[in-house]
Coordinates of C-alpha atoms in Angstrom, one line a residue:
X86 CA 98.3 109.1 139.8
X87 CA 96.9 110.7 136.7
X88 CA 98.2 114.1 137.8
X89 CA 101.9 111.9 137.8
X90 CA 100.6 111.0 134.3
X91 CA 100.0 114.5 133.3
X92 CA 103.7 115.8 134.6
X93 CA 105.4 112.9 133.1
X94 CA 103.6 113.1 129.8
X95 CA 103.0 116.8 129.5
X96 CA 107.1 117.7 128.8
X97 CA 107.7 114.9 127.0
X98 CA 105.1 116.3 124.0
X99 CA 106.6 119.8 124.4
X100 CA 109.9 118.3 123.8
X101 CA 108.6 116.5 120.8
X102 CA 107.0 119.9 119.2
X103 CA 110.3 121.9 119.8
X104 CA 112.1 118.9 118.7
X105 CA 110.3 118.5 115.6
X106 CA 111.0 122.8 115.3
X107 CA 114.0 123.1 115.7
X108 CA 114.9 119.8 113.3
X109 CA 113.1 120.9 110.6
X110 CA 114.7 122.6 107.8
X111 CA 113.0 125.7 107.9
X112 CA 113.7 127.9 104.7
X113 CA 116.3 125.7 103.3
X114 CA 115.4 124.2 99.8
X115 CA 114.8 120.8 99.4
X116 CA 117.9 118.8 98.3
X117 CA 118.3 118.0 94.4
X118 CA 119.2 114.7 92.9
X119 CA 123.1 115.1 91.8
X120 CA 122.0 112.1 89.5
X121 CA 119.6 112.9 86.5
X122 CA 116.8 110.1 86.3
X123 CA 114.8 112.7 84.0
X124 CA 111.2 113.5 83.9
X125 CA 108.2 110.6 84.6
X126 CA 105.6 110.9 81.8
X127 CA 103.4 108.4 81.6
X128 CA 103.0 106.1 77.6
X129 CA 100.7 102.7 76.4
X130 CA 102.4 100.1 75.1
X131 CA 100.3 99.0 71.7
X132 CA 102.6 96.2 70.7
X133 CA 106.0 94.0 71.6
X134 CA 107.9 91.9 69.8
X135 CA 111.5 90.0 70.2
X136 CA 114.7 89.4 69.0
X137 CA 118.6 89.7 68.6
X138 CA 119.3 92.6 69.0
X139 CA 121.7 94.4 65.8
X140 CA 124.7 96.2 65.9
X141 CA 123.5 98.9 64.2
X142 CA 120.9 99.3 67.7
X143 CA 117.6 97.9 65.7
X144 CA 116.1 94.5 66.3
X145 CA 116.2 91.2 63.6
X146 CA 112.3 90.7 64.9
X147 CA 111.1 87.4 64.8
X148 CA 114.3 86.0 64.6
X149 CA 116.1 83.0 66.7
X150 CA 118.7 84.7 68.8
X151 CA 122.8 83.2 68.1
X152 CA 124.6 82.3 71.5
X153 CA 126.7 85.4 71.0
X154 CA 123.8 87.7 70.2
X155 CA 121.6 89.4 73.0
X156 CA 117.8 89.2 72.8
X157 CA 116.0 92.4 72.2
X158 CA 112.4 93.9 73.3
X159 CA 110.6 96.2 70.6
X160 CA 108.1 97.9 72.6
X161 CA 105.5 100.6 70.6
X162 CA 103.9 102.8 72.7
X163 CA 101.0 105.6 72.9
X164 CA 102.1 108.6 75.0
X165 CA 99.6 109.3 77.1
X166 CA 101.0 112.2 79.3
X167 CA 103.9 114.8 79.2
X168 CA 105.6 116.7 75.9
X169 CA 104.6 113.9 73.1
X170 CA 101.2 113.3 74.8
X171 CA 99.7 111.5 71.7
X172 CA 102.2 110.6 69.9
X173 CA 103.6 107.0 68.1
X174 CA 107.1 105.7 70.0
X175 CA 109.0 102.7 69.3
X176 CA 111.9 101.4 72.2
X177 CA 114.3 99.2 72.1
X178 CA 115.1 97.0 75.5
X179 CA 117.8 94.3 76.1
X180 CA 116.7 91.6 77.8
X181 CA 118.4 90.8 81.1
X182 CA 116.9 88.5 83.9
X183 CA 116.4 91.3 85.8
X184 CA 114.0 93.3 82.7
X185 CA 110.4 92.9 83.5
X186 CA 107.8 91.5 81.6
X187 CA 105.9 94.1 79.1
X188 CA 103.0 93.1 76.9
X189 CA 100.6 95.0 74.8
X190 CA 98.3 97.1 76.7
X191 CA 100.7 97.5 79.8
X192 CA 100.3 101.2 81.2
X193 CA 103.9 102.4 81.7
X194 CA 106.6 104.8 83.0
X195 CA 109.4 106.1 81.1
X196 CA 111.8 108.7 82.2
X197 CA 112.0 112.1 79.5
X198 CA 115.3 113.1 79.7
X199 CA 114.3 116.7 77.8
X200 CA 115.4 116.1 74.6
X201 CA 113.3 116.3 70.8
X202 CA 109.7 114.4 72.3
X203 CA 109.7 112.6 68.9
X204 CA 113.4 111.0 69.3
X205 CA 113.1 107.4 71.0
X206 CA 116.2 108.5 72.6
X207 CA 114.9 111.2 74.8
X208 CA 113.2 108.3 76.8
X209 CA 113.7 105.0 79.0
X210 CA 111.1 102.7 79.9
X211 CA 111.3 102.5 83.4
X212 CA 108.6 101.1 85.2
X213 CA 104.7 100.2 85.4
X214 CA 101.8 102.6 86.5
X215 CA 100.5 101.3 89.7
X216 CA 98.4 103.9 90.6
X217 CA 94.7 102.4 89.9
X218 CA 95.3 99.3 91.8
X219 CA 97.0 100.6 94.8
X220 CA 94.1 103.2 95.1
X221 CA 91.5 100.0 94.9
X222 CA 93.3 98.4 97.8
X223 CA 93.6 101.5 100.0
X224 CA 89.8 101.9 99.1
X225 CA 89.4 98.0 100.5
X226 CA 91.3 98.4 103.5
X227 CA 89.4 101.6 104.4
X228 CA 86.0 100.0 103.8
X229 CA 86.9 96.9 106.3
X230 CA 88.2 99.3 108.8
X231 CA 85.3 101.4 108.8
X232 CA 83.1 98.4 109.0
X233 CA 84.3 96.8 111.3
X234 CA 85.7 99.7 114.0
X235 CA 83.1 102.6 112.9
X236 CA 83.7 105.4 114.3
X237 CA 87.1 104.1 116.4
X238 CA 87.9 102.9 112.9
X239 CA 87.6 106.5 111.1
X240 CA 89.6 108.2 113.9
X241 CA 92.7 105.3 112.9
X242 CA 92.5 106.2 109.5
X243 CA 92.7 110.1 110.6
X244 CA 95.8 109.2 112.5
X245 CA 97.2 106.8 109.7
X246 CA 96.9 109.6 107.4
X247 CA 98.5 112.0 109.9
X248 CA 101.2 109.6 110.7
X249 CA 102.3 109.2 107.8
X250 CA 102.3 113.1 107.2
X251 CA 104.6 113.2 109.8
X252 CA 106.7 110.7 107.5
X253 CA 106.6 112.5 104.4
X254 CA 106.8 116.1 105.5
X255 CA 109.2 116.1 108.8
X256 CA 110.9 113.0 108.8
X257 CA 112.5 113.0 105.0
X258 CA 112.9 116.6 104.7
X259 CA 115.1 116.8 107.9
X260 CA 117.4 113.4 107.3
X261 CA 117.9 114.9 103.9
X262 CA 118.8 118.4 105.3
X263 CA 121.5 116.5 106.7
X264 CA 120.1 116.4 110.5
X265 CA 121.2 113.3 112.8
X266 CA 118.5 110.4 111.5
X267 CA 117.9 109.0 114.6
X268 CA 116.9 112.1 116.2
X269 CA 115.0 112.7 113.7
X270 CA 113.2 109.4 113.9
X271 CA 112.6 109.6 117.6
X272 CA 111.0 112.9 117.5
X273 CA 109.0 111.8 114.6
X274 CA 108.2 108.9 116.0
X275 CA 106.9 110.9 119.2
X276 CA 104.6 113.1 117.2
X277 CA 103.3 109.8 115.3
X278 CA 102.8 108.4 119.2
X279 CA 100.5 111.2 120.3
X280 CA 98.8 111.9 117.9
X281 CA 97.9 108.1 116.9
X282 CA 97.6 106.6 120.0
X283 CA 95.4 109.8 121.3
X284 CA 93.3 110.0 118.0
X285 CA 92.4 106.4 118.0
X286 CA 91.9 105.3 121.4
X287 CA 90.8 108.7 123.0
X288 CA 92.1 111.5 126.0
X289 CA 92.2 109.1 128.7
X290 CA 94.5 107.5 131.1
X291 CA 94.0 103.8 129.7
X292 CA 96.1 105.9 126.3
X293 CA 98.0 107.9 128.3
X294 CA 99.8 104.8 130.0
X295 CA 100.3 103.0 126.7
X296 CA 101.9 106.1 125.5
X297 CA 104.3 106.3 128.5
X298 CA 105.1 102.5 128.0
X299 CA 105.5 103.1 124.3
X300 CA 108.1 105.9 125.1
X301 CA 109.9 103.6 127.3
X302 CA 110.2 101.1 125.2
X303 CA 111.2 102.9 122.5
X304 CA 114.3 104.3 124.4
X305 CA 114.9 101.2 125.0
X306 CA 115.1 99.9 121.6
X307 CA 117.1 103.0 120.5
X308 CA 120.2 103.0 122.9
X309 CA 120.3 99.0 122.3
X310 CA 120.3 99.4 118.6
X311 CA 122.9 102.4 119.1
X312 CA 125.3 100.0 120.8
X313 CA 125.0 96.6 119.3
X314 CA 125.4 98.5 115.9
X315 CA 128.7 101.0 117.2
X316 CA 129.9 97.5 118.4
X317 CA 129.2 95.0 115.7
X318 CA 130.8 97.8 113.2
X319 CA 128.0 97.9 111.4
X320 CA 128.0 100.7 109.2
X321 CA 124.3 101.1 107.4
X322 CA 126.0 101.0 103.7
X323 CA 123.3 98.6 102.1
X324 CA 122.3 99.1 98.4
X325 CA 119.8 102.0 98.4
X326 CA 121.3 104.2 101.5
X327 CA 124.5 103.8 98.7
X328 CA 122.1 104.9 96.1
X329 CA 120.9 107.4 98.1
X330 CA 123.7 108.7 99.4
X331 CA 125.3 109.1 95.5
X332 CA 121.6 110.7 94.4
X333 CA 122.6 113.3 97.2
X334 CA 126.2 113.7 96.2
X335 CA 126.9 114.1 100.1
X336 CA 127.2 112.2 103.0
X337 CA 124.7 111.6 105.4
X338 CA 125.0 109.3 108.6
X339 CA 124.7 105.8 107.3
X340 CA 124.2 104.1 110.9
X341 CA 122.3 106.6 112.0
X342 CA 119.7 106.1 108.8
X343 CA 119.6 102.4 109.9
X344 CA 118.7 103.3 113.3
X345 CA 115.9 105.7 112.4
X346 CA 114.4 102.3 110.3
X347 CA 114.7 100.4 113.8
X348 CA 112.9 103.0 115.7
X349 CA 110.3 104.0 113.3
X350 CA 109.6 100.0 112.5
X351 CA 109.3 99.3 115.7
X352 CA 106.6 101.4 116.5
X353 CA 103.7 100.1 115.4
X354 CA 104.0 96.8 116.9
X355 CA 104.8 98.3 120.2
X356 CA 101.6 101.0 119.8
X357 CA 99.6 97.2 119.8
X358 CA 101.3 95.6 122.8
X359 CA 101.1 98.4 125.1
X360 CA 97.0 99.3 124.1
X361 CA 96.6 95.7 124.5
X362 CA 98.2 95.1 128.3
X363 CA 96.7 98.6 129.2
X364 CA 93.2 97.6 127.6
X365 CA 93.6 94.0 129.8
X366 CA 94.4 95.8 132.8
X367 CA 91.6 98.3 132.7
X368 CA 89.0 95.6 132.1
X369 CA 90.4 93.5 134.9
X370 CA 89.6 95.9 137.4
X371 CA 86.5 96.4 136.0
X372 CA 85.6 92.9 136.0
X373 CA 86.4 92.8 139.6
X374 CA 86.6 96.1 141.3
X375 CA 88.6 94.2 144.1
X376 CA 91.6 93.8 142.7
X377 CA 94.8 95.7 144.3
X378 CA 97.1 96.8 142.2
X379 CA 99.6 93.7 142.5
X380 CA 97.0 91.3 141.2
X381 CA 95.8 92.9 138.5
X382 CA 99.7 93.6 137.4
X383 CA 100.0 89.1 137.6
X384 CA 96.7 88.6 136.1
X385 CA 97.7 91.6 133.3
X386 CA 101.1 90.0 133.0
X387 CA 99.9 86.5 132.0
X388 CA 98.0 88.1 129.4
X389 CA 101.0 89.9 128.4
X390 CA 102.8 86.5 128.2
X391 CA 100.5 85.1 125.6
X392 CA 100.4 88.3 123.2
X393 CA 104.5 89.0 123.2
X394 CA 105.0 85.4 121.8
X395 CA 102.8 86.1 118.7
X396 CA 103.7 90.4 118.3
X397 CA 107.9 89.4 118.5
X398 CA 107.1 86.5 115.7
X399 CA 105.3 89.1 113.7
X400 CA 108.4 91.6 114.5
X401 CA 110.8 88.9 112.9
X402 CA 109.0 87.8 110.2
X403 CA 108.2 91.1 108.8
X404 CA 112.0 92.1 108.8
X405 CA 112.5 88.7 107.3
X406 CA 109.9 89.7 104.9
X407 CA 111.6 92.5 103.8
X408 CA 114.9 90.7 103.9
X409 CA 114.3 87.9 101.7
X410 CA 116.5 88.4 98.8
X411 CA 119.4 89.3 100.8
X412 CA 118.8 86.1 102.7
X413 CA 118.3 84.3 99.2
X414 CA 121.1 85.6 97.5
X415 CA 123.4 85.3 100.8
X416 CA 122.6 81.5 100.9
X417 CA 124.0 80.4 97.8
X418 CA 127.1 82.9 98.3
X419 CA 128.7 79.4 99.3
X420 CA 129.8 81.3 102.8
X421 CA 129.9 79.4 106.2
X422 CA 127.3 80.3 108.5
X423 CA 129.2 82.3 110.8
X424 CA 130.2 84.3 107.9
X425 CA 126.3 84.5 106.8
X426 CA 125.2 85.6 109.8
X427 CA 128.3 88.7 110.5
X428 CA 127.9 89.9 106.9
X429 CA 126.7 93.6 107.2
X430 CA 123.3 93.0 105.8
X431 CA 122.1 90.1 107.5
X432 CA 123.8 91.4 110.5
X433 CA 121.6 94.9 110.3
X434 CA 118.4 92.5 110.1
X435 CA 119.0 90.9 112.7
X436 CA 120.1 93.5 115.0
X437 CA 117.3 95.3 114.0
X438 CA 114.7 92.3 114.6
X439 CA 116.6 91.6 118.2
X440 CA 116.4 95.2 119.5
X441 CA 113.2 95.6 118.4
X442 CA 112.3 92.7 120.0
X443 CA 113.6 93.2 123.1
X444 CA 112.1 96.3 123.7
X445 CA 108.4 94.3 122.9
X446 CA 109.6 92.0 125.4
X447 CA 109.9 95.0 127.7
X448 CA 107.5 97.0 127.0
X449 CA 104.7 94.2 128.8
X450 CA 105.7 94.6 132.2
X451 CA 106.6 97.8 132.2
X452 CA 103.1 98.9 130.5
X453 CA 101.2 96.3 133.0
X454 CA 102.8 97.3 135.9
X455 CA 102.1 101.1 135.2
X456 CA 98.7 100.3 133.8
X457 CA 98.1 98.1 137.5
X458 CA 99.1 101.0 139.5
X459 CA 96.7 103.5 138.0
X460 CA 93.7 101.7 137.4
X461 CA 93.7 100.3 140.9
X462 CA 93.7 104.2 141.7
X463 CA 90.5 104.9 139.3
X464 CA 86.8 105.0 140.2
X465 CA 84.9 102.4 138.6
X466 CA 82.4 104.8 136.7
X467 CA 86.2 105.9 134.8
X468 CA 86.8 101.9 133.7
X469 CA 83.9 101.9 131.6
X470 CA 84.5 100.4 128.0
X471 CA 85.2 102.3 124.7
X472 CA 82.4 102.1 122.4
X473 CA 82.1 102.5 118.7
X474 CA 81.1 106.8 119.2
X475 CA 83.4 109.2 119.5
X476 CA 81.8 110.6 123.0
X477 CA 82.2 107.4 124.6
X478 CA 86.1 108.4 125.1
X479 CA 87.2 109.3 128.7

């Protein structure tokens, strides 16, 4: 059986690798914005103050705003980065309910559009800098990893990191080189597959059966996604593939872009159900060296049961997550449900949520029953438990 594992397995990664080559856009330069946003230098803000704003494009400060006036934001800022690195500015910013919340000692962005550095006008105030915190978290979450999984844990953050390489330097260079998405996604999703199941959990056949489940499953989840969406006309035009596809100023295959999410977002729940139902398998034969391969796929499958209720709820709620102001703004739309529920966002969502989770639903007894037939098959000095070393991996 693990030389069945071996052929099965052993193609299937070639065909990712000259996938992933022939996909990527070898020599071609990377696609340029048709939209100018300008250049991100980085500024203070010192002081802010409000009100209406004047015709004339200053601000009456201080002063209460008439019903037919629109409230201003004075913001003064230090320039901290970029062509007037140290220099005084002053912006002006109408307030909409959509215009964020600065204050004085706010670290922001503003876009340089390449004009005179001392003209307010050659900048925008765009957005906050984020990077400290998010680099605080990151720091947290690799700390409680490492804790907790030691050396287990430093081989997922190897593969997180690689993973996500995969993300930035294969998948978004080919979709923008024009290349079909959801190809794109599956091969990159292979690659992420391999190498993060394999790094993590170790060369074994315990990893080697999750990964064949995964692959399954993931088929699976593709060609439904591929019809429901051909057939429920959806086309993938949501706000930012719009924006994107404008930025680009050529097309690029909408569905297929929404596919690529479904795949890709679907992954990482299914890398957890499979490792889990191969995991329970293995240590059921362990437990009771006995076991033919039948009982240990019942015994694996009511574990299964249990852990597909709680990984399809954490499926829908993340999409749901994501979804929320869609859903929000959708509700008070005054629309009947039916019309709700077939517009072509909500639509997406949830085609994306059921496809993903029927290929969770799947992936259990088609991960148990292959996990059943090879451990039934393996000597008991090869069921042995992973430990916290890296040598401990069979």
């Amino acid at each position: 059986m693990r030389n069945l594992l071996i052929w099965l397995l052993t193609p299937l990664a070639l065909a990712t690798v000259v996938g992933m080559i022939m996909l990527y856009p070898w020599g071609k330069p990377a696609p340029k914005s048709a939209v100018q946003q300008g250049t991100p230098v980085q500024a203070s803000i010192t002081a802010t103050a409000t009100g209406p704003c004047l015709a004339n494009g200053q601000v009456q400060v201080g002063a209460q705003a008439d019903p037919d006036q629109k409230p201003c934001l004075t913001v003064d800022l230090t320039m901290t980065s970029g062509p007037g690195n140290g220099k005084q500015l002053k912006l002006t910013v109408p307030i909409e309910p959509s215009t964020p919340r600065f204050s004085s000692g706010d670290a922001v962005v503003l876009a340089y559009n390449g004009g005179d550095a001392s003209d307010p006008s050659s900048f925008q105030l765009v957005d906050f800098q984020r990077g400290t915190p998010l680099v605080l978290l990151a720091a947290l979450f690799a700390v409680a990893v490492l804790v907790l999984g030691r050396w287990q844990g430093l081989a997922a953050l190897v593969a997180l990191v690689l993973s996500f390489m995969v993300i930035v330097l294969f998948v978004l260079p080919a979709i923008l080189a024009g290349e079909n998405p959801l190809v794109v996604a599956i091969a990159g999703a292979g690659a992420i597959m391999f190498v993060a199941l394999y790094m993590t959990h170790g060369l074994s056949a315990r990893t080697s059966v999750a990964v064949l489940g995964t692959l399954v499953s993931l088929a699976l989840i593709g060609v439904l996604s591929a019809i429901f969406s051909a057939t429920a006309s959806l086309t993938g035009l949501d706000d930012a593939t719009s924006t994107l596809i404008g930025s680009l100023g050529h097309g690029i295959d909408a569905r297929g872009l929404l596919l690529a999410g479904v795949v890709i977002g679907a992954l990482g729940v299914l890398d957890d159900v499979t490792i889990t139902q191969t995991s329970a398998v293995w240590e059921l034969r362990r437990a009771n060296p006995s076991l033919g391969w039948r009982e240990l796929y019942r015994s694996g499958l009511r574990i299964g049961r249990d852990h597909v209720g709680s990984a399809v709820n954490t499926l829908v709620m993340a999409y749901a997550g994501a979804a929320l102001p869609v859903l929000l703004y959708s509700s008070i739309s005054g629309v009947g449900l039916g019309a709700l529920l077939g517009s072509e966002d909500i639509a997406s969502e949830i085609i994306r949520t059921l496809a993903g989770s029927v290929g969770i639903v799947a992936a259990v007894p088609v991960t148990t029953v292959l996990a059943a037939l090879i451990a039934a098959r393996e000597p008991i000095d090869h069921l042995v438990s992973p430990t916290n070393t890296p040598s401990s991996h069979q």
